[in-house]
Each structure stands twice: as C-alpha cells, then as structure tokens.
XYZ file of N, CA and C in Angstrom:
456
model
N -15.889 -160.540 -3.609
C -15.727 -159.341 -4.612
C -14.550 -158.950 -4.483
N -13.930 -158.513 -5.804
C -13.190 -158.309 -6.612
C -12.636 -156.731 -5.936
N -11.428 -156.344 -6.077
C -10.710 -155.033 -5.956
C -11.300 -153.753 -6.430
N -11.510 -154.219 -7.769
C -12.525 -153.070 -9.050
C -13.507 -152.843 -7.283
N -14.433 -154.015 -7.484
C -15.475 -153.357 -7.573
C -15.565 -152.804 -6.405
N -14.593 -152.738 -4.937
C -14.403 -152.664 -4.339
C -14.062 -151.205 -3.760
N -12.997 -150.453 -5.006
C -13.197 -148.788 -4.798
C -14.223 -148.211 -5.756
N -14.420 -148.891 -6.764
C -15.870 -148.067 -7.361
C -16.752 -147.407 -6.001
N -17.623 -146.548 -5.792
C -18.082 -146.442 -5.099
C -19.516 -146.473 -5.354
N -20.137 -147.068 -4.601
C -21.699 -147.473 -4.940
C -22.206 -145.809 -4.956
N -23.412 -146.155 -6.207
C -24.416 -145.331 -6.766
C -25.545 -145.291 -6.086
N -26.090 -144.242 -4.879
C -27.202 -144.083 -4.164
C -28.287 -143.698 -4.661
N -29.352 -143.854 -5.282
C -30.216 -143.607 -5.880
C -31.152 -142.651 -5.012
N -31.287 -141.088 -5.826
C -32.237 -140.059 -5.080
C -33.699 -140.168 -4.857
N -34.144 -140.042 -4.756
C -35.676 -140.249 -4.525
C -35.899 -139.831 -5.686
N -35.599 -138.526 -6.115
C -35.580 -138.094 -8.094
C -35.617 -139.068 -8.815
N -34.513 -139.737 -9.188
C -34.536 -140.899 -9.740
C -34.697 -142.038 -9.637
N -36.071 -142.643 -8.231
C -36.587 -143.812 -8.142
C -37.943 -143.180 -8.723
N -38.472 -142.098 -8.278
C -39.769 -141.554 -8.673
C -39.515 -141.945 -10.270
N -38.645 -141.111 -10.846
C -38.052 -141.324 -12.447
C -38.385 -142.707 -13.560
N -37.732 -143.947 -12.207
C -37.599 -145.542 -12.396
C -39.483 -145.860 -12.739
N -40.362 -145.670 -11.358
C -41.695 -145.295 -11.026
C -42.436 -144.802 -12.108
N -42.291 -144.219 -13.073
C -42.980 -142.967 -13.905
C -43.678 -143.747 -15.121
N -43.024 -145.554 -15.573
C -43.684 -146.216 -16.273
C -44.495 -146.906 -15.773
N -44.922 -147.072 -14.797
C -45.516 -147.928 -13.826
C -47.287 -147.267 -14.235
N -48.303 -147.694 -13.669
C -49.106 -147.339 -13.870
C -49.365 -146.571 -12.105
N -51.058 -145.223 -12.328
C -50.891 -144.674 -10.645
C -50.986 -145.013 -9.908
N -51.667 -146.115 -9.539
C -51.606 -147.040 -8.253
C -50.739 -146.964 -8.262
N -49.638 -147.940 -8.737
C -48.241 -148.146 -8.128
C -47.681 -146.986 -8.386
N -47.580 -146.030 -9.171
C -47.064 -144.815 -8.768
C -47.460 -144.063 -7.008
N -48.853 -144.112 -6.914
C -48.984 -143.504 -5.997
C -48.473 -144.245 -4.323
N -48.139 -145.527 -4.599
C -47.768 -146.381 -3.399
C -46.460 -145.909 -3.868
N -46.056 -145.803 -4.546
C -44.270 -145.281 -4.329
C -44.123 -143.826 -3.587
N -44.717 -142.699 -4.286
C -44.740 -142.158 -4.114
C -44.621 -142.120 -2.266
N -46.022 -142.989 -1.586
C -45.734 -142.763 -0.151
C -44.631 -143.265 0.589
N -44.170 -144.584 -0.245
C -43.123 -144.987 0.377
C -41.701 -143.940 0.289
N -41.473 -142.935 -0.788
C -40.415 -142.700 -1.329
C -40.627 -141.287 0.007
N -41.666 -140.838 0.104
C -41.383 -139.543 0.665
C -41.088 -139.839 2.129
N -40.493 -140.890 2.597
C -39.827 -140.672 4.402
C -38.493 -139.777 3.917
N -37.458 -141.129 2.339
C -36.504 -140.480 1.873
C -36.451 -139.323 1.229
N -37.106 -138.688 0.663
C -37.241 -136.864 0.499
C -37.054 -136.302 1.397
N -37.624 -136.714 2.767
C -37.081 -135.859 3.951
C -36.044 -136.108 4.056
N -35.835 -137.036 4.589
C -33.822 -137.379 5.087
C -32.942 -136.573 4.131
N -33.222 -136.804 2.197
C -32.421 -136.236 1.866
C -32.814 -133.875 2.276
N -33.872 -133.946 2.389
C -33.653 -132.971 2.712
C -33.440 -131.613 3.670
N -33.719 -132.872 4.398
C -32.784 -132.677 5.754
C -31.133 -132.546 6.311
N -31.076 -134.147 5.176
C -29.178 -133.711 5.472
C -28.089 -132.370 4.216
N -29.213 -131.983 3.022
C -29.454 -130.912 2.683
C -29.061 -129.606 3.784
N -30.181 -129.576 4.330
C -30.579 -128.200 5.105
C -29.302 -128.364 6.238
N -28.864 -129.491 6.884
C -27.897 -130.190 7.810
C -26.884 -129.381 7.713
N -26.325 -129.782 6.463
C -25.258 -129.456 5.290
C -24.970 -127.935 4.776
N -26.308 -127.478 4.609
C -26.082 -125.848 4.285
C -25.437 -124.923 5.621
N -26.245 -125.671 6.773
C -26.122 -124.805 7.978
C -24.951 -125.060 9.173
N -24.698 -126.410 8.631
C -22.978 -126.308 9.130
C -21.970 -126.009 8.133
N -22.098 -125.092 6.809
C -21.648 -124.791 6.330
C -22.246 -123.108 6.998
N -22.837 -122.197 7.052
C -22.913 -121.239 7.244
C -22.100 -120.905 8.786
N -22.282 -122.079 9.727
C -22.046 -122.079 11.130
C -20.312 -122.069 10.600
N -19.094 -122.299 9.868
C -18.238 -122.004 9.138
C -17.466 -120.809 9.353
N -18.307 -120.583 8.211
C -18.463 -118.788 7.855
C -18.416 -118.026 8.547
N -19.409 -117.998 9.939
C -19.899 -117.174 10.750
C -18.282 -117.044 11.414
N -18.183 -118.813 11.651
C -16.598 -118.640 12.631
C -15.169 -118.409 12.022
N -15.693 -118.638 10.129
C -14.253 -117.612 9.977
C -14.431 -116.308 10.010
N -15.828 -115.361 10.007
C -15.614 -114.198 9.692
C -15.646 -113.521 11.531
N -15.724 -114.177 12.324
C -15.394 -113.981 13.663
C -14.165 -113.827 13.802
N -13.592 -114.999 13.813
C -11.741 -114.924 13.963
C -11.330 -114.259 12.984
N -11.311 -113.586 12.186
C -11.041 -112.674 11.142
C -10.982 -111.558 11.738
N -12.419 -111.303 12.294
C -12.667 -109.624 12.881
C -11.938 -109.964 14.463
N -11.632 -111.157 15.265
C -10.720 -110.302 16.215
C -9.340 -111.135 15.965
N -9.088 -110.943 14.648
C -7.100 -110.798 13.932
C -7.463 -109.421 14.426
N -8.516 -108.827 13.360
C -8.110 -107.375 12.833
C -8.219 -106.651 14.396
N -8.944 -106.791 15.290
C -9.259 -105.906 16.648
C -7.656 -106.208 17.572
N -7.040 -107.288 17.338
C -5.970 -107.427 17.832
C -4.914 -106.922 17.387
N -4.612 -106.868 15.937
C -3.952 -106.095 14.866
C -4.263 -104.273 15.604
N -5.302 -103.668 14.998
C -5.876 -102.447 15.771
C -5.267 -102.224 17.439
N -5.430 -102.836 18.138
C -4.922 -103.031 19.410
C -3.031 -103.124 19.646
N -2.169 -103.727 19.105
C -1.269 -103.867 18.849
C -0.767 -102.457 18.596
N -1.115 -102.249 17.296
C -0.236 -101.214 17.221
C -1.095 -99.738 17.476
N -1.742 -99.591 18.082
C -2.201 -98.221 18.955
C -1.394 -98.602 20.590
N -1.594 -99.610 20.689
C 0.003 -99.810 22.351
C 1.266 -98.904 21.938
N 1.647 -100.174 20.248
C 3.159 -99.474 19.736
C 2.880 -97.979 19.998
N 1.824 -97.226 18.893
C 1.677 -95.753 19.277
C 1.814 -95.082 19.727
N 1.090 -95.531 21.058
C 1.290 -95.205 21.894
C 2.483 -94.799 23.587
N 3.486 -96.326 23.132
C 5.013 -96.281 23.628
C 5.415 -95.646 23.130
N 5.851 -95.413 21.903
C 6.646 -94.623 20.446
C 6.147 -92.897 21.031
N 5.366 -92.886 21.323
C 4.369 -91.271 21.804
C 4.986 -91.059 23.092
N 4.424 -91.576 23.547
C 5.079 -91.964 25.120
C 6.647 -91.082 25.241
N 7.541 -92.411 25.120
C 8.737 -91.736 24.682
C 9.494 -90.697 24.428
N 9.428 -90.509 22.924
C 9.069 -89.484 22.296
C 9.434 -88.120 23.056
N 8.061 -87.764 23.915
C 7.054 -86.629 24.339
C 7.812 -86.649 25.871
N 8.455 -87.808 26.430
C 9.627 -88.036 27.556
C 10.269 -87.173 27.376
N 10.740 -87.707 26.034
C 12.554 -87.505 25.598
C 13.056 -86.210 25.715
N 11.555 -85.262 24.637
C 11.709 -84.054 24.300
C 11.389 -83.224 25.320
N 10.506 -83.566 26.649
C 10.544 -82.500 27.619
C 11.147 -82.529 28.336
N 12.262 -84.378 29.006
C 13.640 -84.130 29.494
C 14.934 -83.334 29.004
N 15.218 -83.241 27.379
C 15.649 -82.030 26.939
C 15.558 -80.980 26.857
N 14.378 -80.429 26.753
C 13.617 -79.398 26.861
C 14.438 -78.703 28.518
N 14.180 -79.648 29.497
C 14.597 -78.784 30.580
C 15.869 -79.028 30.961
N 16.602 -79.673 29.922
C 18.275 -79.913 30.022
C 18.793 -78.688 29.722
N 18.226 -77.899 28.616
C 17.981 -76.435 27.874
C 17.534 -75.167 28.146
N 16.524 -75.783 28.849
C 15.892 -74.496 29.265
C 16.794 -74.727 31.019
N 17.083 -75.242 32.055
C 18.055 -75.484 32.660
C 19.783 -74.584 32.629
N 20.206 -74.812 31.521
C 21.867 -74.305 31.831
C 21.592 -73.148 31.008
N 19.897 -72.634 30.219
C 19.883 -70.861 30.344
C 19.794 -70.922 31.113
N 19.438 -70.824 32.837
C 18.834 -70.703 34.155
C 17.556 -70.138 34.305
N 16.661 -71.172 33.678
C 15.380 -70.488 33.691
C 15.085 -71.939 34.380
N 15.311 -71.892 36.404
C 15.178 -73.658 36.734
C 13.745 -73.777 37.058
N 13.026 -72.889 37.405
C 11.218 -72.719 37.401
C 11.260 -73.738 35.935
N 10.929 -73.260 35.406
C 10.808 -74.135 33.577
C 11.318 -75.153 33.428
N 12.638 -75.150 33.822
C 12.953 -76.458 33.831
C 12.554 -77.347 34.675
N 12.431 -77.425 36.136
C 11.497 -78.364 36.712
C 10.419 -78.421 36.446
N 9.409 -77.920 35.995
C 8.026 -77.546 35.381
C 8.391 -79.271 34.098
N 9.677 -78.827 32.725
C 9.644 -79.599 32.238
C 9.995 -81.239 32.625
N 10.508 -80.902 33.804
C 11.075 -82.677 34.191
C 10.373 -83.150 35.286
N 9.547 -82.739 36.697
C 9.197 -82.757 37.058
C 7.951 -83.971 37.245
N 7.379 -83.946 38.013
C 5.828 -84.680 37.800
C 5.142 -84.891 36.575
N 4.827 -83.885 35.736
C 4.840 -83.006 34.574
C 4.956 -84.481 33.540
N 6.238 -84.807 32.934
C 6.600 -85.681 32.108
C 5.991 -87.606 33.100
N 5.825 -87.705 34.280
C 5.194 -88.806 34.474
C 4.059 -89.019 34.378
N 2.921 -88.014 34.508
C 1.670 -88.042 33.834
C 1.078 -88.098 32.521
N 2.206 -87.024 31.433
C 1.928 -87.283 30.351
C 2.182 -88.655 29.561
N 4.336 -89.802 30.641
C 4.141 -90.742 29.676
C 3.352 -91.650 30.462
N 2.277 -91.483 31.363
C 1.761 -92.867 31.815
C 0.012 -92.401 31.762
N 0.147 -91.338 30.548
C -0.987 -90.921 29.689
C -0.971 -91.512 28.424
N 0.372 -90.820 28.269
C -0.091 -92.104 26.549
C 0.455 -93.533 26.859
N 1.366 -93.734 27.890
C 1.077 -95.549 27.855
C 0.802 -96.301 28.305
N -0.177 -95.720 29.818
C -0.754 -96.845 29.961
C -2.588 -96.507 29.415
N -2.089 -95.061 28.764
C -4.363 -95.028 29.045
C -4.931 -94.700 29.647
N -4.280 -94.021 30.602
C -5.652 -93.765 31.518
C -4.576 -92.336 33.157
N -5.559 -91.826 33.268
C -5.182 -90.102 34.043
C -6.033 -90.650 35.154
N -5.817 -90.484 36.241
C -6.537 -90.329 37.536
C -6.291 -88.796 38.820
N -7.624 -89.095 39.222
C -7.533 -87.480 39.099
C -6.315 -87.170 40.745
N -6.309 -88.192 41.546
C -5.481 -88.300 42.152
C -4.073 -88.248 41.628
N -3.569 -88.439 40.368
C -2.521 -88.087 39.703
C -2.263 -87.072 39.262
N -3.628 -86.203 38.858
C -3.464 -84.924 38.151
C -2.914 -84.020 39.563
N -4.397 -84.100 40.422
C -3.378 -83.832 42.202
C -2.170 -83.044 42.427
N -1.524 -84.583 42.439
C -0.785 -84.643 42.274
C 0.333 -84.005 42.155
N 0.636 -83.500 40.087
C 1.065 -82.788 38.919
C 0.741 -81.586 39.842
N 0.108 -80.893 40.047
C -0.679 -79.507 40.334
C 0.008 -78.969 41.651
N -0.127 -80.120 42.357
C 1.319 -79.458 44.021
C 2.545 -80.213 43.621
N 2.952 -81.032 42.891
C 3.934 -80.915 43.090
C 4.811 -79.467 41.875
N 3.756 -79.160 40.794
C 4.055 -78.027 39.867
C 4.101 -76.645 40.923
N 3.003 -76.677 41.591
C 3.092 -75.654 42.531
C 4.021 -75.422 43.192
N 4.584 -76.056 44.197
C 5.443 -76.708 44.827
C 7.145 -76.177 44.136
N 7.093 -76.369 43.215
C 8.207 -76.120 42.331
C 8.307 -74.981 42.160
N 6.943 -73.785 41.475
C 7.620 -72.539 41.751
C 7.297 -72.369 42.639
N 7.143 -72.400 43.654
C 7.504 -71.665 45.047
C 8.590 -71.978 45.459
N 9.881 -72.742 45.482
C 10.724 -72.761 46.150
C 11.778 -71.943 44.169
N 11.687 -72.350 43.607
C 12.445 -71.724 42.158
C 12.063 -69.799 42.906
N 10.670 -69.423 43.484
C 10.604 -68.166 43.310
C 11.637 -67.169 44.044
N 12.171 -66.373 43.924
C 13.193 -65.223 44.874
C 12.607 -65.224 46.290
N 12.737 -65.534 47.176
C 12.900 -64.966 48.607
C 12.259 -63.595 48.494
N 11.325 -63.588 49.635
C 10.604 -61.586 49.627
C 12.294 -61.178 50.528
C-alpha cells in the first residue's frame, strides 16, 4: 500500500447509500438487501443515540461545574463581606467606647466594649449565634451596669 493510500481515510458506506445502490435491482433482491441492511441501520442509529447521549451528559456536567463555581464565588464574597462588616462594627464599637468613656460614661463604654462586641463580631464573622452566648452577653451587661451604678 502506498503512503498516499494510507493517509486517505476510507469511506464507509452508510445504510442509506447501500440501499440507493440496491435500488436498481429487482424487488426480490431489494427485499433481501433490506433484510440484510436492517442490522447495520440499527447499529448506526444506536451509535448516533450514544453520541447524542454523551454530548448531553457533557453539557450537563459543564452546567453543574458552572453552578458549583458560581455558588463558590457567592459564598466567598458573602464571607468576605461578613469579615469586613464584623471588623468595621467591632472597630466602631470600640472607638465609640473610647469616646464615651473619655466623657465619663463608664457604663455605656463598658457596654460598647464588653461582650457585645464579641457577640456581634461572632454573628457577622462566624454566622452563628448560640442561646448560651446571648445569655452570657446579657449577664455580663447586667453585671457591668450593676458595677457602674453608684452605691446606695
């Protein structure tokens, strides 16, 4: 076999092309040819269906990957915004506590710089708030208010 013949892909006849070639023959021959051709047509149909199924599966996987990427981006941006908001809120509360404390309002300064800062920071940064944590903040604020009150 020459090199040129090896490089040229051989054309494989489809079932329809074979049927067209047999169309010139008498009906009996055509009937035999169609019976012999039916398995080939079934194989070609199954091949086309398998290819379409593979293409659909690839498209579905691509969509799933895009959805996962979009969800990951949303989750990341939500976490970053929570971190920034928690930092800004904590910094503002601590700055407010310093300003209020300098003016002599010790009770208000202790509320701004006490456990409420930790509770709000954990709410924004960790995205959770426990009942025990809420009760602890309330107890700490009550103790702070009681300690800051003038003696009777």
